[in-house]
Amino acid sequence: MTNGTNVLRVVVVGNGMVGYKFCEKLIAKAKDITLDITVFGEEPRPAYDRVHLSEYFAGKTADDLTMAPLDWYFDNGIKLHLSDPITNIDREAKTVSSHHGLIVSYDYLVLATGSAAFVPPIPGVEKDGVFVYRTIEDLGMMQAHAKKARKGAVIGGGLLGLEAAKALLDLGLEETHVIEFAPRLMPRQIDQAGSDILKAKLESLGLQIHLNKNTQEIAGDGIITAMNFADGSKLEVDMLVISAGIKPRDEVARLSGLEVGSRGGIVVNDKLQTSDPHIFAIGECALHDHMIYGLVAPGYEMADIVATNLCNGAKEFKAYDMSTKLKLIGVDVASFGNAFISEPDCQTIVYENKSKGIYKRINISNDNQLLLGGILVGDAEQYNMLLQTVNNKLVLPKDPENLILGARGGEEDSGAGVMGLPDDALICSCEAVTKGQICHEVAENEVHSVDGLKKCTKAGTGCGGCVPMVKDLMLGTMKEQGIYVRNIICEHFDYTRQELFDLVKINEIKSYEGVLDKFGKGDGCEVCKPAVASILASLWNDMILAKGNDIAQDSNDRFLANIQKGGTYSVVPRIPGGEITPEKLIVIGTVAKKYNLYTKITGGQRIDLFGAHLNDLPVIWEELIAAGFESGHAYGKALRTVKSCVGSTWCRFGLHDSVTFAVEVENRYKGIRAPHKFKGGVSGCVRECAEAQAKDFGIIATEKGWNLYVCGNGGAKPQHAQLIAIDISKEDCVKYLDRFLMFYIKTAEPLTRTATWLNKMDGGIAYLKDVVVNDSLGIAEELETEMAGLINNYKCEWKEAIENESIRKRFSHFVNAPEVKDPSVAFTPLRDQKRALEWVK
Amino acid sequence: MLFGGREIMTVETATETWVMACSVTQIPENGGGCVLINDEQIAIFNFTRRGEWYATQNLCPHRQQMVLARGMIGSAGDEPKVACPFHKKTFSLESGQCLSGDAYEIKTYPVKIEDGMVFVSI
Ligand SMILES: Cc1cc2nc3c(=O)[nH]c(=O)nc-3n(C[C@H](O)[C@H](O)[C@H](O)COP(=O)(O)OP(=O)(O)OC[C@H]3O[C@@H](n4cnc5c(N)ncnc54)[C@H](O)[C@@H]3O)c2cc1C
Ligand code: SF4
Ligand code: SF4
Ligand code: FES
């Protein structure tokens, strides 16, 4: 399709998801064609991921959502004009002109102008506090308004409406209402029974849902105060989001005489050409066969087709599969294939569990051979497999109900399903990646991580829905090649940490040897011993040096101190929140002097005493404990410190008493064992002097309460903690912390900090937040109870150790000469103190 | 010979010198302890799980630290081993070979138990 000259001039109108994808594909395909691409975008920023817009409220920034940075356009020679919409097309001259007056010629013009929110003509829609939800700017305005709003509503109970409702929940509104005109939610995707279950489930998560409601007026004097309905009822709200459908942006096309549909949309043929063969339309503005596709995957497919055709390929757009799977406020909803076909045209199998909020329906051909489509609410785990079964016309098993119920009683073979698919099965529909391509990368190019596969195949980078399947394929392929893939603990335990955690818990095993006898083999090692010891400690919080378990502890835990160069130990008494009396400071000084210890203030606002002989540890602690100190657990995979700033007690900016909160939280979680160490911080205002966002959990005072951040990290790979709750009370904050920490303790791999744990988590921060704040897994109560058990079981380990003669005896370097200290220990002077002798290198 | 007021008994046989190191109760089950014999630090391991006793030098050859007795013991395949608490290098309790891929080697000593006492041959 080139024009004879050397350079192909392409102008793209709209820099949204599809417009961007088109540029990316065109550049990739144009191997021997020289391109001159100009892009005009109306929005002030380069294309971003609109599908994940709601994550903005859950802590993502505009940068996180960006599809490609500005450099990318520059590096690929694309002239990008932002904040400059196209206002006119001169089809004769083949030029476009922009709002700022630029005139650019094209050989081919691609319209990717997307759509706008459809706003029904309800009186009062222009009032303050009424929003649409489509762009980052919309989000910014909603966020600003939500600060002074208490009750919010959304008009529209479809996919986008429920996304908007989630955004209102995330913004922390006290009440969120969903108003739907139809008798059911998501009328395009699910049936009445599915909607009933979804409604009940969403209501239990805090939404108030009103069906069959026709909004007649938006009341208020300049700013919204209430909504009046056709049935005479009224709802007081101070914020409203309208999400009643989309309206294709066809105004420029219309103006230049291109054919548009009667209800909007730029008419295109199978090549996605408009009525002018030099102009294409793709994405949400294109009307193909009377259909507007309001999802990103078909838009990407359109981008691919036009890019291919411009590079002399030949591809046509066919009616697109509108199967979708979404997580709405933590509830899975999926519909695939022909979801609504019903008897007598097919046989329908339905599974419904009202108490768990699960509804599943599959439609099967009358000859029992093929799966035609279905609906899943509450649990969509089988979605990918079911969709593949429909799309690849796989012959159904004898008992098709097993597809939604899972094989009962038999061997489970979750991974085997995907491996049985044909090589050309489309796994990622957003990026058109097949099973064959993924397996090839895994097998031939040894790509063994989902992230790696995302990079080289782009699978899973669109809506992300196929990621679990990509992972299964990766694991399946690796298994076929004999590569061991489960994250098992070590050669002695064929379990992951989480599996072992559950087994130990259910079987109530309390010693390392007991666990090894029952679930392990061989004699254990330095990997599984501390891992199991940590599980035991997290489960029962018994004295960690209880007989038999002491030897399973790493040296630091075994001697309740941190081993340092030269074989001496450091001693760290707990100083909760960094608050300490002069009397206690003097005791630390006296002890340090007496036992000749080097002292240093740590990063966690406490004092570390270095250079203690093993033999001296019990006497040192005896003196510290007598003065009221407790173990600081600096040696354990446990809570270190909760750092605080001085807050409202002294600081002129302080909003609340951050020290008191830090002391309370540190005392609450002290001694609790976890997969790795964890730290906290509490700041008295946004100035953040306690650096709480660099901690595993961070609490920052706000005007109305506290903001809670989780999964931050200093250390080698710094990472900011992410916001999961806004303006909450102290009680709620502690409640969420209980759940968060216990969930981490139960599910993280050994030696995984919270940040890494989060980075590996499917669904990321949005999922974690759903679990912790919205209780999407229904385990909040269990987590809180388990945490309470651990807290109640707390005892200072050092107090127990010095009071127990047989434990105390272990603190000698020579068993045959307990009073002799290790003669190999040596120090050298350093400033006014000393340091460990450098070791050989 | 006297050390720290304690007498160390040596028993000479035809080929080896057995030195009484400590009593079996002084070394924790499935763990280790260090004894001082003739100014030498020796790590003794009570591998209850395997029903075996082992003795090695206490010095970790990696950074020359006197700590092996404080390491965790276990097995790699069938090979009994100890892991240094500092950088987790592991050493065979039988051959003394470093099992984590370095060229280090530690000394190992024969051990025997008689009348509840641990004897090491040095
Ligand atoms: C909150 C939300 C959640 C969603 N969730 C999902 C989901 O879970 N799954 C899914 O598949 N889809 C989802 N979608 C839909 C998906 O985002 C769209 O299908 C997709 O963004 C369409 O891409 P597009 O490029 O066609 O349009 P857009 O992304 O809207 O981009 C069009 C761009 O063109 C610009 N433009 C318009 N006119 C002009 C002009 N004259 N000159 C220059 N620029 C112009 C617009 O400002 C815009 O930036 C969601 C949408 C929203 C809003
Ligand atoms: S974070 Fe705020 S309250 Fe705390 S010390 Fe800094 S300025 Fe003061
Ligand atoms: S940063 Fe490195 S050197 Fe410093 S205390 Fe931590 S581990 Fe030791
Ligand atoms: S000192 Fe023993 S492993 Fe480094």
PDB file of N, CA and C in Angstrom, chain A residues 341-349 362-373 396 400:
ATOM      1  N   ILE A 341     -27.344 -17.564  25.105  1.00  0.00           N
ATOM      2  CA  ILE A 341     -28.126 -18.584  24.410  1.00  0.00           C
ATOM      3  C   ILE A 341     -28.776 -19.484  25.465  1.00  0.00           C
ATOM      4  N   SER A 342     -30.026 -19.916  25.211  1.00  0.00           N
ATOM      5  CA  SER A 342     -30.682 -20.708  26.262  1.00  0.00           C
ATOM      6  C   SER A 342     -31.488 -21.840  25.638  1.00  0.00           C
ATOM      7  N   GLU A 343     -32.016 -22.690  26.511  1.00  0.00           N
ATOM      8  CA  GLU A 343     -32.801 -23.814  26.026  1.00  0.00           C
ATOM      9  C   GLU A 343     -33.994 -23.274  25.230  1.00  0.00           C
ATOM     10  N   PRO A 344     -34.460 -23.892  24.146  1.00  0.00           N
ATOM     11  CA  PRO A 344     -34.044 -25.209  23.639  1.00  0.00           C
ATOM     12  C   PRO A 344     -32.857 -25.175  22.674  1.00  0.00           C
ATOM     13  N   ASP A 345     -32.211 -24.024  22.474  1.00  0.00           N
ATOM     14  CA  ASP A 345     -31.120 -23.989  21.499  1.00  0.00           C
ATOM     15  C   ASP A 345     -29.853 -24.627  22.046  1.00  0.00           C
ATOM     16  N   CYS A 346     -29.837 -24.917  23.317  1.00  0.00           N
ATOM     17  CA  CYS A 346     -28.653 -25.534  23.919  1.00  0.00           C
ATOM     18  C   CYS A 346     -29.075 -26.144  25.243  1.00  0.00           C
ATOM     19  N   GLN A 347     -28.132 -26.774  25.926  1.00  0.00           N
ATOM     20  CA  GLN A 347     -28.405 -27.213  27.293  1.00  0.00           C
ATOM     21  C   GLN A 347     -27.611 -26.316  28.219  1.00  0.00           C
ATOM     22  N   THR A 348     -28.236 -25.973  29.321  1.00  0.00           N
ATOM     23  CA  THR A 348     -27.573 -25.060  30.238  1.00  0.00           C
ATOM     24  C   THR A 348     -27.304 -25.758  31.566  1.00  0.00           C
ATOM     25  N   ILE A 349     -26.077 -25.640  32.060  1.00  0.00           N
ATOM     26  CA  ILE A 349     -25.752 -26.177  33.387  1.00  0.00           C
ATOM     27  C   ILE A 349     -25.453 -24.993  34.296  1.00  0.00           C
ATOM     28  N   ILE A 362     -22.877 -22.611  32.202  1.00  0.00           N
ATOM     29  CA  ILE A 362     -22.292 -22.915  30.904  1.00  0.00           C
ATOM     30  C   ILE A 362     -23.376 -23.399  29.962  1.00  0.00           C
ATOM     31  N   ASN A 363     -23.224 -23.014  28.699  1.00  0.00           N
ATOM     32  CA  ASN A 363     -24.177 -23.409  27.664  1.00  0.00           C
ATOM     33  C   ASN A 363     -23.487 -24.420  26.753  1.00  0.00           C
ATOM     34  N   ILE A 364     -24.154 -25.565  26.586  1.00  0.00           N
ATOM     35  CA  ILE A 364     -23.529 -26.667  25.860  1.00  0.00           C
ATOM     36  C   ILE A 364     -24.397 -27.047  24.664  1.00  0.00           C
ATOM     37  N   SER A 365     -23.759 -27.408  23.556  1.00  0.00           N
ATOM     38  CA  SER A 365     -24.532 -27.757  22.370  1.00  0.00           C
ATOM     39  C   SER A 365     -25.415 -28.971  22.663  1.00  0.00           C
ATOM     40  N   ASN A 366     -26.523 -29.058  21.962  1.00  0.00           N
ATOM     41  CA  ASN A 366     -27.485 -30.120  22.271  1.00  0.00           C
ATOM     42  C   ASN A 366     -26.913 -31.523  22.083  1.00  0.00           C
ATOM     43  N   ASP A 367     -25.881 -31.629  21.252  1.00  0.00           N
ATOM     44  CA  ASP A 367     -25.292 -32.962  21.080  1.00  0.00           C
ATOM     45  C   ASP A 367     -24.178 -33.228  22.111  1.00  0.00           C
ATOM     46  N   ASN A 368     -24.077 -32.354  23.127  1.00  0.00           N
ATOM     47  CA  ASN A 368     -23.110 -32.574  24.202  1.00  0.00           C
ATOM     48  C   ASN A 368     -21.657 -32.475  23.777  1.00  0.00           C
ATOM     49  N   GLN A 369     -21.397 -32.001  22.558  1.00  0.00           N
ATOM     50  CA  GLN A 369     -20.028 -32.030  22.049  1.00  0.00           C
ATOM     51  C   GLN A 369     -19.251 -30.758  22.364  1.00  0.00           C
ATOM     52  N   LEU A 370     -19.938 -29.609  22.269  1.00  0.00           N
ATOM     53  CA  LEU A 370     -19.195 -28.351  22.302  1.00  0.00           C
ATOM     54  C   LEU A 370     -19.695 -27.413  23.388  1.00  0.00           C
ATOM     55  N   LEU A 371     -18.769 -26.619  23.872  1.00  0.00           N
ATOM     56  CA  LEU A 371     -19.126 -25.562  24.809  1.00  0.00           C
ATOM     57  C   LEU A 371     -19.425 -24.310  23.993  1.00  0.00           C
ATOM     58  N   LEU A 372     -20.587 -23.689  24.244  1.00  0.00           N
ATOM     59  CA  LEU A 372     -20.963 -22.528  23.440  1.00  0.00           C
ATOM     60  C   LEU A 372     -20.654 -21.205  24.127  1.00  0.00           C
ATOM     61  N   GLY A 373     -20.745 -21.212  25.451  1.00  0.00           N
ATOM     62  CA  GLY A 373     -20.484 -19.957  26.146  1.00  0.00           C
ATOM     63  C   GLY A 373     -20.904 -20.077  27.590  1.00  0.00           C
ATOM     64  N   LEU A 396     -15.911 -31.707  24.452  1.00  0.00           N
ATOM     65  CA  LEU A 396     -16.132 -31.671  25.893  1.00  0.00           C
ATOM     66  C   LEU A 396     -15.879 -33.025  26.541  1.00  0.00           C
ATOM     67  N   PRO A 400     -19.478 -32.720  31.535  1.00  0.00           N
ATOM     68  CA  PRO A 400     -19.091 -31.309  31.342  1.00  0.00           C
ATOM     69  C   PRO A 400     -19.260 -30.464  32.596  1.00  0.00           C
TER      70      PRO A 400
END
